[in-house]
Amino acid sequence: MPDAIILGIESSCDETGAAVVRSGEEILSNVVASQISTHAPYGGVVPELASREHLRAIVPVVRQALADAGQTYNSVDALAVTQGPGLAGALLVGISFAKALSYALSKPLIAVNHLEGHVHAVLLEQRQSDKNELEFPVLALVVSGGHTHLYLAEERENLWTYAEIGHTRDDAAGEAFDKVAKLLGLGYPGGPIIDRLAPHGDPYAVKFQIAQMKHRDRRESSRHEGAPAREPANARPRFDFSYSGIKTAVLRYVETENLAPSIEARRQALAEIGKKHGDSKPAQPTLDDYLRLSDRQTLNLVASFQRAMVSDLVAKTLAAAREYDVRTLFVSGGVAANSELRSTFQHESELQGLPVFFPSRSLSTDNAAMIAAAAFPKFLRREFAPMDFSAEAGMRLR
Ligand code: KG4
Ligand code: ZN
């Protein structure tokens, strides 16, 4: 297999990333400029601010990635960039820059689906850690702030194909973590904070029900508008998720237990901590700060919420794995950094005799190494992007 050094660029949401990866498996550099401090005061990503911050960061981040890798613009073999899904304005910053580089350097440019990037974040490390051949079909759970998707993945002669067998009907899992953390005055992004606080509470204290929505794939019958949705005989079940209900349940709990005053006090105290260290970037509260500002009832609520989320993600994914008789499981995306999610998947998959792979934590959240890695099979197939391709905010993976 020929060697290839690919410079990847990622700007789909709130991280500006550039990375240099050799042949889809060796990371030579991986630089991520996070915009968390820009968006934190708003409790979520503000699209206009994201584009502005990408514009500010893109040149230094790419230069840093090349320098860290000991490469130059001229020494790389190809460029890769995220085409979608994501925020259109944010995606366009990476795409415009990558196109300009490709044109100026006469290097091929590869357009990558961000979700495929998350899948290849697992492959990147799996190729190094497990020298055994990867067994197909692979079931990939991509679980992040914007997505909760289950894909069956296959590969033939470097052509990767994906069949979506489940997705969230409303909020993504990471979005539920972020909204619940915001609701409890814990700040943004919520996932990492809840992850650290959950072990300090009782996960059985509050009972949460998550909607179960197992059903057959109705795509065939729903083609005819207005026709009754009859199930084709060979329909396979889908494994959809729904996380807006649990967020509402947390809100209801907060109201009935009258937690609003303590939440407001916590929000203000955490904001003060940020101000105190007032350099250019607000300081991050420590775990001790969070624990000091969270009473037992809040810690129990956080632990119960996380347990309900993890149980649902693991149960549905493993049910899908049984139904589709998969040989390997991948779990990736920002929420895959969650400690309880990892340990529960590890334990439950082992009971089912199914090998499970995660990216390391730094490759779970958005980064450009995964984009450069996903581009490698396309490079081998000479699947290059035309110069008039554009951002696709709602891009699907297939
Ligand atoms: O993959 P990612 O960086 O961006 C998207 O493509 O969305 O994922 C970010 C999401 C956020 O919702 C964040 O709260 C969540 O991943 N997240 C976590 C953890 N670390 C990040 N959720 C739970 N536990 C974590 N440790
Ligand atoms: Zn992502």
Tab-separated table of C-alpha atoms in Angstrom, residues 2-140:
chain	number	residue	atom	x	y	z
A	2	PRO	CA	1.482	3.393	-0.910
A	3	ASP	CA	2.380	5.795	1.862
A	4	ALA	CA	0.619	9.160	1.974
A	5	ILE	CA	0.977	12.180	4.203
A	6	ILE	CA	-2.320	14.009	4.497
A	7	LEU	CA	-2.959	17.409	6.053
A	8	GLY	CA	-6.485	17.406	7.511
A	9	ILE	CA	-8.545	20.473	8.373
A	10	GLU	CA	-11.681	20.497	10.563
A	11	SER	CA	-13.949	23.484	11.265
A	12	SER	CA	-17.491	22.100	11.449
A	13	CYS	CA	-18.442	23.375	14.899
A	14	ASP	CA	-16.494	25.044	17.682
A	15	GLU	CA	-13.002	23.567	17.300
A	16	THR	CA	-10.510	24.655	14.648
A	17	GLY	CA	-8.377	21.609	13.937
A	18	ALA	CA	-5.430	20.766	11.705
A	19	ALA	CA	-3.462	17.523	11.733
A	20	VAL	CA	-0.922	15.618	9.702
A	21	VAL	CA	-1.490	11.862	9.482
A	22	ARG	CA	0.573	9.261	7.634
A	23	SER	CA	-1.378	6.610	5.756
A	24	GLY	CA	-4.482	6.864	7.919
A	25	GLU	CA	-2.790	5.510	11.000
A	26	GLU	CA	0.208	7.480	12.245
A	27	ILE	CA	-0.531	10.889	13.747
A	28	LEU	CA	2.418	13.200	13.082
A	29	SER	CA	0.635	16.197	14.608
A	30	ASN	CA	-2.830	17.095	15.857
A	31	VAL	CA	-3.612	20.705	16.781
A	32	VAL	CA	-7.008	21.779	18.123
A	33	ALA	CA	-7.918	25.383	18.987
A	34	SER	CA	-11.008	25.214	21.163
A	35	GLN	CA	-13.581	28.013	21.227
A	36	ILE	CA	-15.151	26.886	24.491
A	37	SER	CA	-14.318	30.117	26.318
A	38	THR	CA	-15.925	32.159	23.493
A	39	HIS	CA	-19.217	30.264	23.623
A	40	ALA	CA	-19.363	29.412	27.345
A	41	PRO	CA	-21.028	32.704	28.404
A	42	TYR	CA	-23.897	31.882	25.993
A	43	GLY	CA	-24.302	28.282	27.206
A	44	GLY	CA	-23.945	26.913	23.660
A	45	VAL	CA	-22.279	27.473	20.302
A	46	VAL	CA	-23.116	30.820	18.631
A	47	PRO	CA	-22.721	30.244	14.859
A	48	GLU	CA	-21.509	33.764	13.931
A	49	LEU	CA	-18.902	33.731	16.687
A	50	ALA	CA	-17.773	30.267	15.592
A	51	SER	CA	-17.088	31.449	12.009
A	52	ARG	CA	-15.206	34.487	13.273
A	53	GLU	CA	-13.050	32.382	15.599
A	54	HIS	CA	-12.288	29.848	12.836
A	55	LEU	CA	-11.123	32.713	10.603
A	56	ARG	CA	-8.863	33.916	13.361
A	57	ALA	CA	-7.423	30.486	14.143
A	58	ILE	CA	-7.169	28.658	10.844
A	59	VAL	CA	-3.805	29.956	9.574
A	60	PRO	CA	-1.862	29.607	12.857
A	61	VAL	CA	-3.428	26.199	13.570
A	62	VAL	CA	-2.478	24.800	10.144
A	63	ARG	CA	1.046	26.248	10.414
A	64	GLN	CA	1.429	24.713	13.865
A	65	ALA	CA	0.254	21.306	12.635
A	66	LEU	CA	2.821	21.350	9.808
A	67	ALA	CA	5.608	22.521	12.123
A	68	ASP	CA	4.803	19.887	14.782
A	69	ALA	CA	4.863	17.203	12.099
A	70	GLY	CA	8.151	18.428	10.609
A	71	GLN	CA	6.355	18.971	7.299
A	72	THR	CA	5.847	21.884	4.932
A	73	TYR	CA	3.008	22.895	2.639
A	74	ASN	CA	4.992	21.347	-0.186
A	75	SER	CA	5.890	18.067	1.472
A	76	VAL	CA	2.358	16.796	2.120
A	77	ASP	CA	0.739	14.534	-0.481
A	78	ALA	CA	-2.852	15.715	-0.148
A	79	LEU	CA	-5.230	17.956	1.765
A	80	ALA	CA	-8.459	16.858	3.438
A	81	VAL	CA	-11.258	18.982	4.808
A	82	THR	CA	-14.622	18.459	6.521
A	83	GLN	CA	-17.472	19.096	4.073
A	84	GLY	CA	-20.339	18.560	6.558
A	85	PRO	CA	-22.450	18.097	8.540
A	86	GLY	CA	-22.013	21.175	10.706
A	87	LEU	CA	-22.514	24.930	10.801
A	88	ALA	CA	-22.435	26.215	7.211
A	89	GLY	CA	-20.436	29.364	7.976
A	90	ALA	CA	-17.951	27.441	10.099
A	91	LEU	CA	-17.493	24.704	7.479
A	92	LEU	CA	-16.889	27.326	4.775
A	93	VAL	CA	-13.866	28.721	6.594
A	94	GLY	CA	-12.081	25.350	6.485
A	95	ILE	CA	-13.266	24.559	2.962
A	96	SER	CA	-12.230	27.937	1.484
A	97	PHE	CA	-8.816	27.702	3.089
A	98	ALA	CA	-8.294	24.097	1.961
A	99	LYS	CA	-9.373	24.942	-1.591
A	100	ALA	CA	-6.968	27.882	-1.732
A	101	LEU	CA	-4.115	25.678	-0.509
A	102	SER	CA	-5.002	22.914	-2.948
A	103	TYR	CA	-5.076	25.353	-5.855
A	104	ALA	CA	-1.881	27.171	-4.896
A	105	LEU	CA	0.066	23.980	-4.188
A	106	SER	CA	-1.456	21.830	-6.948
A	107	LYS	CA	-2.228	19.116	-4.394
A	108	PRO	CA	-5.349	16.954	-4.439
A	109	LEU	CA	-8.123	17.874	-2.054
A	110	ILE	CA	-10.362	15.285	-0.371
A	111	ALA	CA	-13.780	16.195	1.073
A	112	VAL	CA	-14.658	14.227	4.214
A	113	ASN	CA	-17.934	13.696	6.048
A	114	HIS	CA	-17.428	14.696	9.684
A	115	LEU	CA	-19.315	11.593	10.894
A	116	GLU	CA	-17.052	9.341	8.849
A	117	GLY	CA	-14.192	11.178	10.544
A	118	HIS	CA	-15.519	10.107	13.953
A	119	VAL	CA	-15.640	6.472	12.759
A	120	HIS	CA	-12.067	6.681	11.468
A	121	ALA	CA	-10.875	8.138	14.778
A	122	VAL	CA	-11.445	4.614	16.092
A	123	LEU	CA	-9.781	2.969	13.101
A	124	LEU	CA	-6.724	5.173	13.439
A	125	GLU	CA	-5.855	3.702	16.795
A	126	GLN	CA	-7.407	0.294	16.265
A	127	ARG	CA	-4.987	-0.297	13.377
A	128	GLN	CA	-2.081	0.293	15.735
A	129	SER	CA	-3.339	-1.494	18.841
A	130	ASP	CA	-4.904	-4.560	17.301
A	131	LYS	CA	-2.875	-6.185	14.610
A	132	ASN	CA	-5.647	-8.684	13.919
A	133	GLU	CA	-7.784	-8.096	10.868
A	134	LEU	CA	-10.835	-6.026	11.603
A	135	GLU	CA	-13.944	-8.203	11.449
A	136	PHE	CA	-17.011	-6.956	9.566
A	137	PRO	CA	-19.738	-5.926	9.803
A	138	VAL	CA	-18.765	-3.144	12.163
A	139	LEU	CA	-21.462	-1.339	14.130
A	140	ALA	CA	-20.462	2.274	14.846
